[in-house]
Coordinates of C-alpha atoms in Angstrom, one line a residue:
Chain A
M13 CA 99.7 146.5 74.6
L14 CA 99.7 150.1 75.9
L15 CA 101.7 149.6 79.0
E16 CA 104.0 146.7 79.9
L17 CA 106.1 146.1 83.0
D18 CA 108.6 143.3 82.6
N19 CA 110.1 141.9 85.8
V20 CA 110.4 145.3 87.5
T21 CA 112.3 145.5 90.7
L22 CA 112.6 148.6 92.9
H23 CA 114.5 149.4 96.2
Y24 CA 114.0 152.0 98.8
G25 CA 117.6 152.2 100.1
R26 CA 118.4 148.6 101.0
I27 CA 114.8 147.5 101.3
Q28 CA 113.4 145.8 98.2
A29 CA 109.9 147.0 97.6
L30 CA 109.1 145.3 94.2
H31 CA 110.3 141.8 93.5
G32 CA 109.9 141.4 89.8
I33 CA 106.6 142.9 88.8
S34 CA 105.2 141.9 85.4
L35 CA 101.9 143.3 84.3
H36 CA 100.3 144.8 81.2
V37 CA 97.5 147.2 80.4
D38 CA 95.8 147.1 77.0
E39 CA 94.3 150.0 75.2
G40 CA 90.7 150.7 76.4
E41 CA 91.0 148.7 79.6
V42 CA 90.3 149.5 83.2
V43 CA 92.9 147.5 85.2
A44 CA 92.9 147.4 88.9
L45 CA 95.8 146.7 91.2
I46 CA 94.6 145.6 94.6
G47 CA 96.3 144.4 97.8
A48 CA 96.9 145.2 101.4
N49 CA 98.7 148.2 102.8
G50 CA 102.4 148.0 102.0
A51 CA 101.9 145.4 99.3
G52 CA 103.8 147.7 96.8
K53 CA 100.8 149.1 94.8
S54 CA 101.7 152.7 95.2
T55 CA 105.4 151.9 94.6
T56 CA 104.4 150.2 91.3
M57 CA 102.6 153.4 90.4
R58 CA 105.6 155.5 91.2
A59 CA 107.7 153.2 89.0
I60 CA 105.3 153.6 86.1
S61 CA 105.0 157.4 86.4
G62 CA 108.8 157.8 87.0
L63 CA 108.8 159.3 90.4
R64 CA 111.1 156.4 91.6
P65 CA 113.9 154.9 89.6
V66 CA 113.6 151.2 89.2
S67 CA 116.5 148.9 90.0
G68 CA 115.8 146.3 87.3
G69 CA 113.4 145.2 84.6
R70 CA 111.8 147.2 81.7
I71 CA 108.8 149.5 81.4
R72 CA 107.4 149.9 77.9
F73 CA 104.7 152.4 77.0
A74 CA 103.0 152.6 73.6
G75 CA 105.8 150.6 72.0
A76 CA 108.7 152.6 73.5
D77 CA 111.0 151.8 76.3
I78 CA 110.5 154.4 79.0
T79 CA 112.3 152.6 81.9
N80 CA 114.8 155.5 82.3
L81 CA 112.7 158.4 81.1
R82 CA 112.1 161.4 83.4
A83 CA 108.7 161.6 85.0
D84 CA 107.7 164.9 83.3
L85 CA 108.6 163.4 79.9
R86 CA 106.4 160.4 80.6
T87 CA 103.5 162.8 81.1
V88 CA 104.2 164.4 77.8
R89 CA 104.0 161.0 76.2
G90 CA 100.6 160.4 77.7
I91 CA 100.9 158.9 81.2
C92 CA 99.2 161.0 83.8
Q93 CA 99.0 160.0 87.5
S94 CA 96.6 161.3 90.1
P95 CA 99.0 160.7 93.0
E96 CA 98.3 159.0 96.3
G97 CA 97.2 161.7 98.7
R98 CA 95.8 163.7 95.7
G99 CA 98.7 166.1 95.4
I100 CA 96.6 169.2 95.1
F101 CA 98.6 172.4 94.9
P102 CA 97.2 174.1 98.0
G103 CA 98.0 177.7 97.1
M104 CA 96.6 177.5 93.6
T105 CA 92.9 177.9 92.7
V106 CA 90.9 175.0 91.4
R107 CA 91.2 176.6 87.9
E108 CA 95.0 176.9 88.2
N109 CA 95.2 173.3 89.4
L110 CA 93.3 172.2 86.3
D111 CA 95.5 174.3 84.2
M112 CA 98.5 172.5 85.7
G113 CA 97.1 169.3 84.3
A114 CA 97.3 170.8 80.8
Y115 CA 100.9 172.2 81.5
S116 CA 102.6 170.3 78.7
R117 CA 99.9 171.0 76.1
R118 CA 99.7 173.9 73.7
D119 CA 96.5 173.2 71.8
T120 CA 94.5 176.0 73.5
A121 CA 91.2 175.3 71.8
E122 CA 91.3 171.6 72.8
I123 CA 92.3 172.5 76.3
A124 CA 89.2 174.7 76.7
K125 CA 87.1 171.7 75.5
D126 CA 88.7 169.4 78.0
L127 CA 88.2 172.0 80.8
E128 CA 84.5 172.1 79.9
R129 CA 84.4 168.3 79.9
V130 CA 86.0 168.0 83.3
L131 CA 83.7 170.7 84.8
T132 CA 80.7 168.8 83.4
L133 CA 82.0 165.5 84.9
F134 CA 82.6 167.3 88.2
P135 CA 80.0 170.1 88.7
R136 CA 81.4 170.8 92.2
L137 CA 84.6 172.0 90.7
R138 CA 82.8 174.6 88.6
E139 CA 81.2 176.0 91.8
R140 CA 84.6 176.1 93.5
I141 CA 86.6 177.3 90.4
R142 CA 88.2 180.3 92.1
Q143 CA 88.8 178.7 95.5
P144 CA 92.3 177.7 96.6
G145 CA 92.8 174.0 96.3
G146 CA 93.9 173.8 99.9
T147 CA 90.4 174.8 101.1
L148 CA 88.5 172.0 99.3
S149 CA 87.0 169.0 101.2
G150 CA 88.6 165.6 100.8
G151 CA 86.1 164.5 98.2
E152 CA 86.4 167.7 96.2
Q153 CA 90.2 167.4 96.2
Q154 CA 89.9 163.9 94.9
M155 CA 87.6 165.1 92.1
L156 CA 90.1 167.9 91.4
A157 CA 93.0 165.4 91.3
V158 CA 91.2 163.2 88.8
G159 CA 90.0 166.2 86.8
R160 CA 93.5 167.6 86.7
A161 CA 94.9 164.4 85.4
L162 CA 92.3 164.3 82.7
M163 CA 93.3 167.8 81.6
S164 CA 96.5 166.3 80.2
R165 CA 94.3 164.2 78.0
P166 CA 96.3 161.1 78.9
K167 CA 96.4 157.9 76.9
L168 CA 96.8 156.1 80.3
L169 CA 95.3 157.5 83.5
L170 CA 96.9 156.3 86.7
L171 CA 94.7 156.6 89.8
D172 CA 96.3 155.9 93.1
E173 CA 93.7 155.2 95.8
P174 CA 90.9 157.4 94.4
S175 CA 88.5 156.3 97.1
M176 CA 90.9 157.1 100.1
G177 CA 89.1 159.0 102.8
L178 CA 85.9 159.4 101.0
A179 CA 82.3 158.7 102.2
P180 CA 80.7 155.6 100.6
M181 CA 78.4 157.7 98.4
L182 CA 81.3 159.6 97.0
I183 CA 83.3 156.4 96.4
Q184 CA 80.4 155.2 94.2
Q185 CA 80.4 158.5 92.4
I186 CA 84.1 158.5 91.8
F187 CA 84.0 155.0 90.4
S188 CA 81.1 155.8 88.2
I189 CA 83.1 158.6 86.8
I190 CA 86.1 156.4 86.2
T191 CA 83.8 154.1 84.2
E192 CA 82.5 157.1 82.3
I193 CA 86.1 158.3 81.6
N194 CA 87.0 154.9 80.3
E195 CA 84.0 154.7 78.1
Q196 CA 85.1 158.1 76.6
G197 CA 88.3 156.4 75.5
T198 CA 90.9 156.7 78.3
T199 CA 92.7 153.6 79.5
V200 CA 92.8 153.4 83.3
L201 CA 95.1 151.7 85.8
V202 CA 93.7 152.1 89.3
V203 CA 95.3 151.2 92.6
E204 CA 92.7 150.5 95.3
Q205 CA 92.3 149.2 98.8
N206 CA 88.5 149.2 98.2
A207 CA 88.7 145.9 96.4
Q208 CA 85.0 145.5 96.1
Q209 CA 84.5 148.6 94.0
A210 CA 87.7 148.2 92.0
L211 CA 87.1 144.6 91.0
S212 CA 83.5 145.2 90.0
R213 CA 84.5 148.0 87.8
A214 CA 87.7 146.7 86.3
H215 CA 88.1 144.6 83.2
R216 CA 91.1 142.9 84.7
A217 CA 92.9 143.0 88.0
Y218 CA 96.2 142.1 89.6
V219 CA 96.5 141.2 93.3
M220 CA 99.7 142.2 95.0
E221 CA 101.3 140.9 98.2
T222 CA 104.6 142.1 99.7
G223 CA 106.1 143.2 96.4
H224 CA 104.9 140.3 94.3
I225 CA 101.9 139.9 92.0
V226 CA 100.1 136.8 93.3
K227 CA 97.0 136.6 91.2
E228 CA 95.7 137.9 87.9
G229 CA 92.4 137.7 86.2
P230 CA 89.1 139.3 85.1
G231 CA 87.8 141.7 87.7
R232 CA 84.5 139.8 88.3
A233 CA 86.3 136.5 88.5
L234 CA 88.5 137.7 91.3
L235 CA 85.5 139.1 93.0
T236 CA 84.3 135.6 93.5
D237 CA 87.7 134.0 94.1
P238 CA 87.6 132.4 97.6
A239 CA 91.2 133.5 98.5
V240 CA 90.6 137.0 97.3
K241 CA 87.3 137.2 99.1
E242 CA 88.9 136.1 102.3
A243 CA 91.9 138.4 102.1
Y244 CA 90.5 141.6 100.6
L245 CA 86.7 141.6 100.7
G246 CA 86.3 140.9 104.3
V247 CA 84.1 137.8 103.9
A248 CA 85.1 134.2 104.7
Chain B
M3 CA 120.1 208.8 121.3
H4 CA 119.2 211.7 119.0
F5 CA 115.5 211.9 118.9
D6 CA 115.5 215.3 117.5
D7 CA 117.5 214.0 114.5
L8 CA 114.9 211.4 113.9
V9 CA 112.0 213.8 114.3
N10 CA 113.5 216.6 112.2
G11 CA 114.9 214.3 109.5
F12 CA 112.0 212.0 109.4
P13 CA 110.8 212.6 105.8
N14 CA 114.3 212.4 104.3
L15 CA 115.2 209.4 106.5
T16 CA 112.1 207.7 105.1
T17 CA 113.1 208.4 101.5
T18 CA 116.6 207.2 102.1
G19 CA 115.3 204.1 103.9
L20 CA 112.8 203.2 101.2
T21 CA 115.5 203.6 98.5
Q22 CA 118.0 201.4 100.2
G23 CA 115.1 199.0 101.1
A24 CA 114.1 198.8 97.4
I25 CA 117.7 197.6 96.6
Y26 CA 117.5 195.0 99.4
A27 CA 114.2 193.9 98.2
L28 CA 115.4 193.3 94.6
I29 CA 118.3 191.1 95.9
A30 CA 116.1 189.5 98.6
L31 CA 113.8 188.2 95.8
G32 CA 116.7 186.1 94.5
Y33 CA 117.2 184.3 97.8
T34 CA 113.5 183.9 98.2
L35 CA 112.8 182.5 94.7
V36 CA 115.5 179.9 95.0
Y37 CA 114.5 179.0 98.6
G38 CA 110.9 178.7 97.6
V39 CA 111.7 176.0 94.9
L40 CA 114.8 174.3 96.4
R41 CA 114.7 175.0 100.1
L42 CA 118.3 176.2 99.6
I43 CA 119.9 179.4 100.8
N44 CA 122.0 180.4 97.8
F45 CA 124.8 182.2 99.5
A46 CA 126.5 182.8 96.2
H47 CA 123.7 185.2 95.4
S48 CA 125.7 188.0 97.0
E49 CA 128.3 187.4 94.3
V50 CA 125.7 187.3 91.6
F51 CA 124.9 190.8 92.7
M52 CA 128.6 191.8 92.8
F53 CA 129.2 190.6 89.2
G54 CA 126.4 192.9 88.2
T55 CA 128.0 195.9 89.7
F56 CA 131.2 195.2 87.7
G57 CA 129.2 194.5 84.5
A58 CA 127.6 197.9 84.6
M59 CA 130.8 199.7 85.6
W60 CA 132.8 198.1 82.7
T61 CA 130.0 198.9 80.3
W62 CA 130.1 202.5 81.3
G63 CA 133.9 202.6 81.2
W64 CA 134.0 201.0 77.8
L65 CA 131.7 203.8 76.5
G66 CA 134.2 206.3 78.0
F67 CA 132.4 207.1 81.3
G68 CA 134.6 206.6 84.3
S69 CA 134.9 208.0 87.8
T70 CA 136.8 211.0 86.5
S71 CA 134.3 211.9 83.7
G72 CA 132.1 214.9 83.9
R73 CA 128.4 214.5 84.4
P74 CA 126.7 213.8 81.0
G75 CA 123.4 215.4 79.9
L76 CA 120.2 213.8 81.2
G77 CA 119.4 212.0 78.0
T78 CA 122.9 210.4 77.8
A79 CA 122.6 209.5 81.5
I80 CA 119.3 207.8 81.0
M81 CA 120.7 205.9 78.1
L82 CA 123.8 204.8 80.1
I83 CA 121.6 203.7 83.0
A84 CA 119.3 201.7 80.7
L85 CA 122.3 200.1 79.1
G86 CA 123.9 199.4 82.5
L87 CA 120.7 197.8 83.7
V88 CA 120.5 195.5 80.7
V89 CA 124.2 194.4 80.9
A90 CA 124.2 194.0 84.6
A91 CA 121.0 192.0 84.5
V92 CA 122.4 189.7 81.8
V93 CA 125.8 189.3 83.6
S94 CA 124.1 188.6 87.0
G95 CA 121.5 186.3 85.4
A96 CA 124.2 184.3 83.6
T97 CA 126.3 184.1 86.7
A98 CA 123.3 182.8 88.7
V99 CA 122.5 180.1 86.1
V100 CA 126.2 179.1 85.9
V101 CA 126.3 178.7 89.7
E102 CA 123.2 176.5 89.5
L103 CA 124.6 174.3 86.6
V104 CA 128.1 174.0 87.9
A105 CA 127.7 174.0 91.7
Y106 CA 124.2 172.7 92.6
R107 CA 122.9 170.6 89.7
P108 CA 125.6 167.9 90.1
L109 CA 124.7 167.6 93.8
R110 CA 121.1 167.2 93.1
R111 CA 121.9 164.5 90.6
R112 CA 123.6 162.6 93.4
N113 CA 120.9 163.3 95.9
A114 CA 123.3 165.1 98.2
P115 CA 122.1 166.0 101.7
P116 CA 121.1 169.6 102.5
L117 CA 124.3 170.3 104.3
A118 CA 126.4 169.5 101.2
F119 CA 124.4 172.2 99.4
L120 CA 125.0 174.7 102.1
I121 CA 128.7 174.2 102.1
T122 CA 128.7 174.3 98.3
A123 CA 126.8 177.6 98.4
I124 CA 129.4 179.1 100.7
G125 CA 132.2 177.7 98.6
A126 CA 130.7 179.0 95.4
S127 CA 130.4 182.5 97.0
F128 CA 134.1 182.5 98.0
V129 CA 135.2 181.2 94.6
L130 CA 133.3 183.9 92.7
M131 CA 134.4 186.7 95.1
E132 CA 138.1 185.7 95.0
L133 CA 138.0 185.3 91.2
M134 CA 136.8 188.8 90.9
G135 CA 139.3 189.9 93.5
A136 CA 142.2 188.3 91.6
A137 CA 141.0 189.7 88.3
T138 CA 140.6 193.3 89.6
G139 CA 143.6 193.5 92.0
R140 CA 141.2 193.7 95.0
I141 CA 140.9 197.5 94.7
Q142 CA 137.9 199.7 94.8
F143 CA 136.5 201.3 91.5
G144 CA 134.7 204.5 91.3
M145 CA 131.6 205.1 89.2
P146 CA 130.9 207.9 86.7
P147 CA 128.5 210.6 87.9
L148 CA 125.3 210.0 86.0
L149 CA 122.2 211.6 87.4
P150 CA 122.1 215.2 88.7
S151 CA 122.1 215.5 92.5
N152 CA 119.7 218.4 92.8
P153 CA 116.4 217.2 94.1
V154 CA 113.4 216.7 91.8
I155 CA 111.1 217.3 94.7
N156 CA 111.8 219.8 97.5
V157 CA 108.9 220.6 99.7
G158 CA 109.7 222.2 103.0
G159 CA 113.0 220.4 103.5
W160 CA 111.7 217.1 102.2
R161 CA 114.0 216.2 99.2
I162 CA 113.9 213.4 96.7
T163 CA 116.9 213.1 94.4
P164 CA 116.5 211.8 90.8
L165 CA 118.4 208.7 91.8
Q166 CA 116.1 207.9 94.7
L167 CA 113.1 208.4 92.5
A168 CA 114.5 206.2 89.7
T169 CA 115.6 203.5 92.2
F170 CA 112.2 203.3 93.8
V171 CA 110.2 203.5 90.5
V172 CA 112.3 201.0 88.6
A173 CA 112.4 198.6 91.6
L174 CA 108.7 198.6 91.9
V175 CA 108.1 198.2 88.2
V176 CA 110.5 195.2 88.1
M177 CA 109.0 193.6 91.1
F178 CA 105.5 194.1 89.8
A179 CA 106.6 192.5 86.5
L180 CA 108.0 189.5 88.4
D181 CA 104.9 189.1 90.4
T182 CA 102.8 189.1 87.3
F183 CA 105.1 186.6 85.6
V184 CA 104.9 184.2 88.6
Q185 CA 101.1 184.6 89.1
K186 CA 99.8 184.8 85.5
T187 CA 102.1 182.9 83.1
R188 CA 102.5 179.2 82.4
F189 CA 106.1 179.3 83.5
G190 CA 105.1 181.1 86.6
R191 CA 102.6 178.4 87.4
G192 CA 105.3 175.9 86.8
I193 CA 107.5 177.7 89.4
R194 CA 104.7 177.7 91.9
A195 CA 103.9 174.1 91.3
V196 CA 107.4 172.9 91.9
A197 CA 107.6 175.1 95.1
Q198 CA 104.3 173.7 96.4
D199 CA 104.8 170.0 95.5
A200 CA 107.8 169.1 93.3
N201 CA 106.7 165.4 92.7
T202 CA 103.2 166.3 91.6
A203 CA 104.6 169.1 89.4
A204 CA 106.7 166.4 87.6
L205 CA 103.6 164.3 87.2
M206 CA 101.9 167.3 85.5
G207 CA 104.8 167.4 83.0
V208 CA 106.8 170.2 84.6
N209 CA 110.5 170.0 83.9
K210 CA 112.0 170.6 87.3
G211 CA 115.4 171.3 86.0
K212 CA 114.2 174.0 83.7
V213 CA 112.1 175.6 86.5
I214 CA 115.2 175.6 88.8
A215 CA 117.3 177.2 86.1
L216 CA 114.5 179.8 85.6
V217 CA 114.4 180.8 89.2
F218 CA 118.1 181.3 89.3
L219 CA 117.9 183.4 86.1
L220 CA 115.1 185.5 87.5
G221 CA 116.9 186.1 90.8
G222 CA 120.0 187.0 88.9
L223 CA 118.2 189.5 86.6
L224 CA 116.8 191.3 89.7
A225 CA 120.2 191.3 91.4
G226 CA 121.6 193.0 88.3
V227 CA 119.0 195.7 88.5
A228 CA 119.9 196.2 92.1
A229 CA 123.6 196.3 91.3
V230 CA 123.2 199.3 88.9
F231 CA 121.3 201.4 91.5
H232 CA 123.8 200.4 94.2
N233 CA 126.6 201.5 91.9
M234 CA 125.0 204.9 91.5
K235 CA 124.1 205.3 95.2
T236 CA 127.5 204.4 96.6
G237 CA 129.5 205.6 93.7
N238 CA 131.9 202.6 93.8
T239 CA 132.2 198.9 93.9
R240 CA 134.8 196.2 94.8
F241 CA 135.1 192.4 94.7
N242 CA 133.7 192.0 98.2
V243 CA 130.8 194.5 97.8
G244 CA 128.3 191.6 97.8
F245 CA 129.1 190.2 101.2
L246 CA 127.4 192.7 103.6
I247 CA 124.6 193.7 101.2
G248 CA 123.9 190.1 100.4
L249 CA 123.7 189.2 104.0
K250 CA 121.3 192.0 104.6
A251 CA 119.1 191.2 101.6
F252 CA 119.0 187.6 103.0
A253 CA 117.9 189.0 106.3
A254 CA 115.3 191.0 104.5
A255 CA 114.0 187.9 102.8
V256 CA 113.8 186.1 106.2
L257 CA 112.1 189.2 107.7
G258 CA 109.4 189.1 105.1
G259 CA 109.0 185.4 105.2
I260 CA 111.5 183.5 103.0
G261 CA 109.9 181.8 100.0
N262 CA 107.3 184.5 99.8
L263 CA 107.8 187.0 97.0
R264 CA 105.7 189.8 98.5
G265 CA 107.4 189.2 101.8
A266 CA 110.8 190.0 100.2
L267 CA 109.4 193.4 99.2
V268 CA 108.0 194.1 102.6
G269 CA 111.1 192.8 104.4
G270 CA 113.5 194.8 102.1
L271 CA 111.6 198.1 102.6
L272 CA 111.2 197.5 106.3
L273 CA 114.9 196.7 106.7
G274 CA 115.8 199.9 104.8
L275 CA 113.6 202.0 107.0
V276 CA 114.8 200.5 110.2
E277 CA 118.4 201.1 109.2
S278 CA 117.7 204.6 108.2
Y279 CA 115.8 205.6 111.4
G280 CA 118.2 203.6 113.5
S281 CA 121.3 205.3 112.2
A282 CA 119.7 208.7 112.9
L283 CA 118.8 207.6 116.4
F284 CA 122.0 205.9 117.4
G285 CA 124.6 207.0 114.9
S286 CA 125.5 205.4 111.6
N287 CA 128.1 203.1 113.2
W288 CA 125.2 201.1 114.7
T289 CA 123.3 200.6 111.5
N290 CA 124.1 196.9 111.0
V291 CA 123.6 196.2 114.7
I292 CA 120.2 197.7 114.7
A293 CA 119.2 196.0 111.5
F294 CA 120.0 192.5 112.9
V295 CA 118.6 193.2 116.4
V296 CA 115.3 194.1 114.8
L297 CA 115.5 190.9 112.7
V298 CA 116.1 188.7 115.7
V299 CA 113.4 190.4 117.8
L300 CA 110.9 190.1 115.0
L301 CA 111.6 186.5 114.4
M302 CA 111.1 185.7 118.0
F303 CA 107.5 186.8 117.6
R304 CA 106.9 185.7 114.0
P305 CA 109.3 182.8 113.3
T306 CA 108.2 182.4 109.7
G307 CA 108.6 186.1 108.9
L308 CA 106.0 188.9 108.4
L309 CA 104.1 187.3 105.6
G310 CA 104.9 183.6 106.2
E311 CA 106.8 181.1 104.2
S312 CA 106.4 179.6 100.8
L313 CA 106.2 180.7 97.2
G314 CA 102.7 181.9 96.3
R315 CA 101.1 179.7 99.0
A316 CA 98.0 181.1 100.5
R317 CA 97.9 180.1 104.1
A318 CA 94.6 178.3 104.6

């Protein structure tokens, strides 16, 4: 088990956002977390990456308890999140943004290899390499956010809404790349509102509602689950 | 109004203004660095500067050079200045980091509101100032004469003294070094990342606490450099020397666009020039009034300062 959340609760002030989330991600998997707006998907991601302190429960990663570990140290251990809203550093060039992904690494030769790999995955980034991140289109920023996360060579890649605001063709492309990244050996936990794409690509998935996990199963099985279909896939 | 003074004295007024402006710019960078990362006006920065003036003075005194000494040879003077710069930078840098660790970090840990930081900043400033006041008997101390006062350049009445030249050159070199550090190095990228998006920076593995300590340190080092040249320019220091100059350096940072490194340079130099020309035009009693009137008028038209806000952020 690479990542395990055990009965995690989290509050924003007096409002409880997570009501005892338990989930796990095994090495080599693509796991999707789907649910409506406000279900607590992004909050779960923030709990895993360490941006929000949890109020109860445990988080274990690669055998160690990381419940109270600082966010930057979780990155050093191999969790990297491409945040909701992409979090591109607007004043930095594409190259500098990618370098930020490798901030905690010192293996220069390997970083250069990963840079080449990312630029091969996303040829658009190579064309824009000297451009400030703030001047990229939404799709390009999403590619940059994913590419930047890969630059940390994470054991676990957390993707928060990678399809948000993208045209259908780009969504296809991003998910193909996620599959490709996974096949190259990176474990992926992806949060998505686009349940169709996420479920058809994921090995397993969790469905969230109002801070609870209400369903769990193989991605394809959930895709045909009547309740999931009705609620998230827009078909009755 | 003395237009003839301004016209006749223009070259020398420019030199004086740029020299004073370089000192403002060095201090302004400390405000701007911290603001860029924390959105905090570190009012204790004026005391960080003040500690530097004492650090250099005590070093010189300890080596036997006080206000009553004769002027040493040029070689000795340069050695003394270099040593003064190192000691003042270390003293100011350390003071700044201590302020961060003792005054601000505990507040951040408790998620204190911005106003708590502001009050703490003002409090820290008073504490440091009064500590030095108590330790030194609240009197003024003179500086040893170091550089010769005869001009190195004298063309048709336009004179540049060795001190003015040294101030300007060293300030530019130091600021260039800072700019290179922030733009080109890994730590510099870390600073810019935290300034632009602290949460995402943490996700990239940037230790925010370390970055914050680093910007306080950098600001302190620069204030120390400014302190040495201020010592030599005015020939004295006292426990409350930081108050007015700190306020003006802060104004210079706002003028250039607080949070913007190059803005601090532009704002500092501009403020120095305005003061210099203004005091020739209206008399030196009006220097401070003119400086702040210009600040207010300029901010009416450019509320984010001349070069705009934010550390290293290119406006898209």
